[in-house]
Coordinates of C-alpha atoms in Angstrom, one line a residue:
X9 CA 30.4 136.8 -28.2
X10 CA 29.4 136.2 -24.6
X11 CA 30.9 132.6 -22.9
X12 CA 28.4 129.8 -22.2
X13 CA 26.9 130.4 -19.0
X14 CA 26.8 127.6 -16.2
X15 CA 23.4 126.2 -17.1
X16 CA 24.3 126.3 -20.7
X17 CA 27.7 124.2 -20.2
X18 CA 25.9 122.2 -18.0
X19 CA 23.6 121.3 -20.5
X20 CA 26.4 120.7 -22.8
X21 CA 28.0 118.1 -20.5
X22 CA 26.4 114.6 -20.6
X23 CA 24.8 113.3 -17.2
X24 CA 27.7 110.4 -17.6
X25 CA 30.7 109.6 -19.6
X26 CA 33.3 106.7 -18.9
X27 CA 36.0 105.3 -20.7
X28 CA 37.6 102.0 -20.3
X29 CA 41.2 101.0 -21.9
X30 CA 39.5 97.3 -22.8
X31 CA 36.3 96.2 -23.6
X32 CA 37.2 92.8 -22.4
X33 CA 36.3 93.0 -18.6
X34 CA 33.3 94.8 -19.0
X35 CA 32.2 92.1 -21.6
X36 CA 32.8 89.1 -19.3
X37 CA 31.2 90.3 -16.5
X38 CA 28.2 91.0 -18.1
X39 CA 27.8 87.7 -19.7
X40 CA 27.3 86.2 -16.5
X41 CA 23.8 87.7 -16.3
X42 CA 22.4 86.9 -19.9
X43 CA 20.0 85.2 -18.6
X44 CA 17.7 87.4 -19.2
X45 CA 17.1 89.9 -22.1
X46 CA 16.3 92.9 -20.4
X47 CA 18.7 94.9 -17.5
X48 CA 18.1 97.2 -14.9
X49 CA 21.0 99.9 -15.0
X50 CA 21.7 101.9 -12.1
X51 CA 24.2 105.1 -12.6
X52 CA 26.0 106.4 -9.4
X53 CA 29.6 108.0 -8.3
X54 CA 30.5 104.3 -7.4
X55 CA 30.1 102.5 -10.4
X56 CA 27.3 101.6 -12.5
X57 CA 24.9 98.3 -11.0
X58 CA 23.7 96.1 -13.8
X59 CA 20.4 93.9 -12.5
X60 CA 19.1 91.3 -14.7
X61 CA 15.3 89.3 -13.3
X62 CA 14.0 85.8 -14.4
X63 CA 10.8 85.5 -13.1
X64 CA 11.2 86.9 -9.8
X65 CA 13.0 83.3 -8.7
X66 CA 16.9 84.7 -9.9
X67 CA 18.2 87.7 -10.1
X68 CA 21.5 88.4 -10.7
X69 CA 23.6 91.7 -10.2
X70 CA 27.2 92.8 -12.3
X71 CA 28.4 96.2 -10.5
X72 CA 31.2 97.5 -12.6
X73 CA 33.1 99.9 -10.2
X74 CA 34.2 102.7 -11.1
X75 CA 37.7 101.5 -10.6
X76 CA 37.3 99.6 -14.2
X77 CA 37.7 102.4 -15.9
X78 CA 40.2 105.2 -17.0
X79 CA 37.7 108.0 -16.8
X80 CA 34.3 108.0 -14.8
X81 CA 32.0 111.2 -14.7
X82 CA 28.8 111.5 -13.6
X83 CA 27.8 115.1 -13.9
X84 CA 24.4 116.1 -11.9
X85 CA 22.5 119.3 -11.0
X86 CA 23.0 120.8 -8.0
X87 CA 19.9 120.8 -6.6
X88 CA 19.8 116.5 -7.1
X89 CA 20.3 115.6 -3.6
X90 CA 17.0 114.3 -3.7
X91 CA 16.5 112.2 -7.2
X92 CA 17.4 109.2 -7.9
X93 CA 20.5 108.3 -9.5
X94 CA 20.3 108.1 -13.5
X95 CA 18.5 104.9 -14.0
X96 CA 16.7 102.9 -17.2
X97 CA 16.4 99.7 -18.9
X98 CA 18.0 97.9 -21.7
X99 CA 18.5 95.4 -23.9
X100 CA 21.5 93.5 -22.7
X101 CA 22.0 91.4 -25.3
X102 CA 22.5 94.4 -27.7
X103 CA 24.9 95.7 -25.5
X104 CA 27.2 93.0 -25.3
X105 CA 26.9 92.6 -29.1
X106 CA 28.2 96.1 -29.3
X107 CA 30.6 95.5 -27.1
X108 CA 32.2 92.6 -28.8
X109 CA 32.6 94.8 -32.2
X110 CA 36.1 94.6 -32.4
X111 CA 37.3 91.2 -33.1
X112 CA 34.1 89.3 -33.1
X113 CA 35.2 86.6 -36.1
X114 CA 38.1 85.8 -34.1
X115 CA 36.0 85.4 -31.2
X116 CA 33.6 83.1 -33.2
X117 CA 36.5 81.5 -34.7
X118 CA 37.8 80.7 -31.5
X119 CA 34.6 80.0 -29.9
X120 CA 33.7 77.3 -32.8
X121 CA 37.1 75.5 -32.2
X122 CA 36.0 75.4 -28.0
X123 CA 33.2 73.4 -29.2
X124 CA 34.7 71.0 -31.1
X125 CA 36.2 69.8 -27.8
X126 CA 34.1 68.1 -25.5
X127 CA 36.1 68.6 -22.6
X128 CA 36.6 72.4 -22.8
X129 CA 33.1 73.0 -23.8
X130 CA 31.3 71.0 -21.2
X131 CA 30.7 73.1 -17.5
X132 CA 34.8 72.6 -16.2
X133 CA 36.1 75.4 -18.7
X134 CA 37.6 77.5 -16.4
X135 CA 38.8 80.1 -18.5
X136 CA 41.3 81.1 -16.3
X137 CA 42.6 83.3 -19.1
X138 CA 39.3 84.8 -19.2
X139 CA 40.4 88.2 -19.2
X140 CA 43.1 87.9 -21.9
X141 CA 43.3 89.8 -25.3
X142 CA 43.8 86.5 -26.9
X143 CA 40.5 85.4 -25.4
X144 CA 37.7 87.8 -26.5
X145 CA 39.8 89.7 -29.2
X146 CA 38.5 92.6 -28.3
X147 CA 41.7 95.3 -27.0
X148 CA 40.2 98.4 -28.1
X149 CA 39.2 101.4 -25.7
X150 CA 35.3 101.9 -24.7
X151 CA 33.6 104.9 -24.1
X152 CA 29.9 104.6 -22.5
X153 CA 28.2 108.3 -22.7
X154 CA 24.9 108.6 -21.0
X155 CA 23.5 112.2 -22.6
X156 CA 20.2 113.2 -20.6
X157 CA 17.4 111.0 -19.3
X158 CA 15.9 109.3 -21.9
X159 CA 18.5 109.6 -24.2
X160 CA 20.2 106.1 -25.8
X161 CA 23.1 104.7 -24.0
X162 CA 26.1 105.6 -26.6
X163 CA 28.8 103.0 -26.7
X164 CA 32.1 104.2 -28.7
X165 CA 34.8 102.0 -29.4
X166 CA 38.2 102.6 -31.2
X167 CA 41.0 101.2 -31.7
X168 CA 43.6 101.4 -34.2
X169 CA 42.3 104.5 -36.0
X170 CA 39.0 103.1 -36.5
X171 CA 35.9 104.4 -34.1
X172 CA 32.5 102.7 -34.0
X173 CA 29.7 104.3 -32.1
X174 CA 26.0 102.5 -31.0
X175 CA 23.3 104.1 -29.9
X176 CA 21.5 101.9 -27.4
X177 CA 18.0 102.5 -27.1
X178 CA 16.7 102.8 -23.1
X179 CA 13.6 102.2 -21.4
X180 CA 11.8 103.7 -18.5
X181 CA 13.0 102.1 -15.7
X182 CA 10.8 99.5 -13.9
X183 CA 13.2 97.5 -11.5
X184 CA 12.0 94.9 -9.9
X185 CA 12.0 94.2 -6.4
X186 CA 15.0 92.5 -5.0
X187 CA 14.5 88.9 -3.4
X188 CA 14.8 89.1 -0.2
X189 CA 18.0 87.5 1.5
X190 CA 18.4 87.8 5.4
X191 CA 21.6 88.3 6.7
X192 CA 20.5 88.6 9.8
X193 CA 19.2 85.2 9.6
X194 CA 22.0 83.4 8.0
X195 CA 21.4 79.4 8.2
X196 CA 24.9 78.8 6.7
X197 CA 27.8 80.7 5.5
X198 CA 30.8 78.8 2.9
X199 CA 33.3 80.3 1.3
X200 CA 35.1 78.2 -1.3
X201 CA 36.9 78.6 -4.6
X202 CA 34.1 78.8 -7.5
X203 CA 35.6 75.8 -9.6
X204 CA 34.9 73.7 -7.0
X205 CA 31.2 74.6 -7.3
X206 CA 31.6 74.5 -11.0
X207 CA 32.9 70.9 -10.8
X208 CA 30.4 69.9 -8.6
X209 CA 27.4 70.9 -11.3
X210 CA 29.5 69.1 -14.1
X211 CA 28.8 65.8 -12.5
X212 CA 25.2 66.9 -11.9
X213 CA 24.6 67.7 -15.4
X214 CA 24.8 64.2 -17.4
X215 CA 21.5 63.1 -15.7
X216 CA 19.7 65.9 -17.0
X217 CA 18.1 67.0 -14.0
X218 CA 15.3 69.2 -13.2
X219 CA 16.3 69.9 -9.8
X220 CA 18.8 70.4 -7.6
X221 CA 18.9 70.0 -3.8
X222 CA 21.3 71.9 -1.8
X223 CA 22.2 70.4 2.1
X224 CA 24.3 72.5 4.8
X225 CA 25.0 70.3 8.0
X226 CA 27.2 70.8 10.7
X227 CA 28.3 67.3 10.6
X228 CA 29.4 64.7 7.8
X229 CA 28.7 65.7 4.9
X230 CA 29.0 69.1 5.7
X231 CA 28.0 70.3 2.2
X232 CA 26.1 68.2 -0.6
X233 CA 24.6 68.8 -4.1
X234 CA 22.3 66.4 -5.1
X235 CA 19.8 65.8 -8.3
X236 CA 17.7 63.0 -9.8
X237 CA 16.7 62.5 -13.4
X238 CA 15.5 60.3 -16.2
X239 CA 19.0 59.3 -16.5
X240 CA 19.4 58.5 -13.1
X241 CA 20.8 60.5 -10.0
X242 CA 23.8 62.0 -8.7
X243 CA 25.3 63.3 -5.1
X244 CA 28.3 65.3 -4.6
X245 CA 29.7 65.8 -0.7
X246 CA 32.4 68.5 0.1
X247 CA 34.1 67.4 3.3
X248 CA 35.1 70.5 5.7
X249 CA 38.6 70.8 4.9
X250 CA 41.1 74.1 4.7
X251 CA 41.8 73.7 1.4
X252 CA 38.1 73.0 0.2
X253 CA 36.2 75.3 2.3
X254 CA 38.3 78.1 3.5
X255 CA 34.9 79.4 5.6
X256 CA 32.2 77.0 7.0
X257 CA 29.5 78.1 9.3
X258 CA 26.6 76.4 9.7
X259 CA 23.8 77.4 12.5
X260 CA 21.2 74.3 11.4
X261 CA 20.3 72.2 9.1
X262 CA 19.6 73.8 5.7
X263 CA 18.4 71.8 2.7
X264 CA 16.4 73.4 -0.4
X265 CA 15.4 72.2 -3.6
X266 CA 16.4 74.8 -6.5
X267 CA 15.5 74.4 -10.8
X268 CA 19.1 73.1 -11.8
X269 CA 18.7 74.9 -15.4
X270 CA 18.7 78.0 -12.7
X271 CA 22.4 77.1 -10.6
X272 CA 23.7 76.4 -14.2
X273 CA 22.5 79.8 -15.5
X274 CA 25.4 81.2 -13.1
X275 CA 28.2 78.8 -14.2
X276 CA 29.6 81.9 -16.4
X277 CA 30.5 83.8 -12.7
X278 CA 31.7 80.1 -12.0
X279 CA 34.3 80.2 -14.3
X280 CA 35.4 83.6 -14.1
X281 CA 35.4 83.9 -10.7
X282 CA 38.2 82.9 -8.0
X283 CA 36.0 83.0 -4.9
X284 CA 32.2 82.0 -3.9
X285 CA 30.5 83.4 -0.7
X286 CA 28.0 80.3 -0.3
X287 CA 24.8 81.6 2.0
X288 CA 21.1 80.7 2.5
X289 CA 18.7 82.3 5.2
X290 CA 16.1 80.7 7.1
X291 CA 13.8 81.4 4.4
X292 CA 15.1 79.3 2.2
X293 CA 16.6 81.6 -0.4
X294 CA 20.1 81.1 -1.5
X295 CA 22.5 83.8 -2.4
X296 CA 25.9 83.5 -4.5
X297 CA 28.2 86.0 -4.1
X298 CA 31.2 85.7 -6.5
X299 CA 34.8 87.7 -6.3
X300 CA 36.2 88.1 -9.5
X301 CA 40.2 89.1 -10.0
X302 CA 40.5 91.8 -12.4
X303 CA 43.3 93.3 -14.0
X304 CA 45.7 95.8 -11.7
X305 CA 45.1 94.2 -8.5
X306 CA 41.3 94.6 -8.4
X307 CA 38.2 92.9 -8.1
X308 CA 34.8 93.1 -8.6
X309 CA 31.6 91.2 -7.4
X310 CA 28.9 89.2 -9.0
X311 CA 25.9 88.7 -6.9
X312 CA 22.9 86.0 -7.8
X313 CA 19.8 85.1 -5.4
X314 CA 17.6 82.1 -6.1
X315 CA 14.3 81.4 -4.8
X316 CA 13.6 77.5 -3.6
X317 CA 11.0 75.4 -5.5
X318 CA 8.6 75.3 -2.7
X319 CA 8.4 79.0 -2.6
X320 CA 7.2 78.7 -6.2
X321 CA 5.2 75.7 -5.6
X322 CA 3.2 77.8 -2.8
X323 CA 2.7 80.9 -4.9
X324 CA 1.7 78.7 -7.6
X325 CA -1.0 76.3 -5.4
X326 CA -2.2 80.0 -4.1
X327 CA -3.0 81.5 -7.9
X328 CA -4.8 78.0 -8.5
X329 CA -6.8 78.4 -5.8
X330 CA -8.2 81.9 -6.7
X331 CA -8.6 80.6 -9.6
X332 CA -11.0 78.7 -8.7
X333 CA -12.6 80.8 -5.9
X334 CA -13.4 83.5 -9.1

C-alpha cells in the first residue's frame, strides 16, 4: 500500500493543536472577559487573541501566548501567505465551563465558603493565589484541537487516567471593530499596581453608583476616582508617590465620566493582575492594560478599552434625531 501523500497528511493534520500542563491559567485569564457571552478568537503562530464586545463601549482582549502551553501547532497551507489567520466565534461561557471539568464541586465548594465572608467576597479579594491548584481544582492537562475551518473547537482534558473531550460549536467570524485608542495622542500615562485600582473601586461601590469620573492632573491630586449615587458620593485621590505610581505622565487635564457597572466588569484582571498601564487619549477613551505573572517566570497581558458616557450620549442624541427627521 502506497504512503499518504503530502496533501493527504496534510489533511490529516488539524489546522491547530495545543496542549497545556494546567487548565488553571488559561481558565483565569479568560474569566476576566465574561462579560460578554460571545468571543472573537483569533489563531496565529503567537498565541491565540480572545476578544470579547459589550456594546461597542468595552472591549476587552485575553491573548494567551503561546508560551502557556507545552505544545503549540498551527499547521497551514503553503500557499496561505495571504488568508487570514484561522478565526471564528464562540460561546465563551461554554468554554470556560469545559474548562473547569475537573474539580468543579470543589471549586463550588470553595467558591460558596468565599461568599459566606463578606470581606473576601466584596471587590479587595486579591486572590493572590489565583493561579494555585488549591484555588480552581482543576490540575489536569488541556488539549485545544482546531480541525479545519468550521469545524467545533475540541477541548480534551485528562488527568489521572480519566479523558473528557467537548466539542465547542464555532461561528462565522464577525469581529467587531476595535475602539479606537490613540497612542499617539496620549493625555496621560500611570502605571501602578492593579490592587490599588481595585481598592479604589471598593470604596466606590457602597454608593451604588451609576457612574464613574476619572481625573488625570499634573498637579494635586494627580489622580482621582470619583462617583455619586442615591446613597450618597465618594472621591478617592492617589497622590504621585514612587511607591503608588511607579509611572506618572500627564500632558493636560483629562477627566471622563465612564458607566461604573463597566470599570467593575474588569475587577477580575484587577485581582489577578500585578501591574496596570493607566492611559486615556484626547478622545476621551480610556485603555487598561493589565500584566499578569504567570507560572515559570512569564506573563501575559489583559487589555480593556472603555468609551466615555458623552460619546454614548452623542451617538444616542444623533439616533433620536433621525428619528425624528424620518
Amino acid at each position: 500500500m502506497a504512503p499518504p501523500t503530502s496533501e493527504a497528511a496534510d489533511r490529516q493534520q488539524p489546522i491547530f493543536r495545543a496542549v497545556a500542563s494546567s487548565t488553571r491559567q488559561i481558565f483565569q485569564l479568560l474569566k476576566c472577559i465574561s462579560f460578554t457571552a460571545k468571543v472573537h478568537v483569533q489563531i496565529s503562530p503567537d498565541g491565540i487573541r480572545f476578544a470579547a464586545d459589550h456594546s461597542r463601549v468595552m472591549q476587552g482582549v485575553a491573548f494567551l501566548d503561546k508560551a502557556l502551553f507545552t505544545t503549540y501547532t498551527l499547521h497551514l497551507p503553503d500557499d496561505n501567505d495571504d488568508q487570514p489567520y484561522p478565526q471564528f466565534q464562540m460561546n465563551l461561557a461554554a468554554l470556560l465551563e469545559a474548562l473547569q471539568i475537573f474539580g468543579a464541586a470543589d471549586a463550588a465548594a470553595r467558591q460558596a465558603k468565599a461568599d459566606a465572608e463578606p470581606y473576601r467576597s466584596n471587590l479587595r479579594n486579591y486572590r493572590p493565589d489565583a493561579f494555585s491548584h488549591q484555588t480552581l481544582g482543576m490540575p489536569g492537562s488541556c488539549c485545544l484541537i482546531y480541525e479545519e475551518d468550521g469545524s467545533p473547537l475540541s477541548v480534551v482534558l485528562e488527568e489521572a487516567g480519566l479523558k473528557t473531550q467537548c466539542n465547542l460549536v464555532t461561528y462565522t467570524p464577525d469581529a467587531p471593530e476595535d475602539i479606537p485608542f490613540d497612542r499617539e495622542d496620549l493625555a496621560f500615562k500611570i502605571i501602578m499596581q492593579a490592587r490599588w485600582l481595585l481598592d479604589a473601586l471598593s470604596e466606590l461601590a457602597p454608593m451604588s453608583p451609576a457612574r464613574v469620573t476619572i481625573r488625570a492632573s499634573p498637579s494635586l491630586p494627580f489622580l482621582s476616582l470619583s462617583s455619586g449615587g442615591a446613597l450618597g458620593s465618594a472621591t478617592v485621590d492617589f497622590a504621585s508617590g514612587r511607591d503608588l505610581l511607579e509611572t506618572f505622565s500627564v500632558r493636560e487635564g483629562w477627566s471622563q465620566s465612564f458607566k461604573f457597572d463597566l470599570i467593575k466588569s474588569a475587577s477580575e484582571a484587577m485581582r489577578i493582575a500585578s501591574k496596570v498601564s493607566f492611559r486615556g487619549d484626547g478622545q476621551g477613551v480610556l485603555s487598561l492594560q493589565f500584566m499578569v505573572e504567570v507560572e515559570g517566570g512569564a506573563v501575559s497581558f489583559l487589555d480593556f478599552r472603555f468609551v466615555p458616557y458623552i460619546t454614548q450620549e452623542d451617538e444616542e442624541t444623533e439616533s433620536e434625531d433621525e428619528a425624528e427627521a424620518a
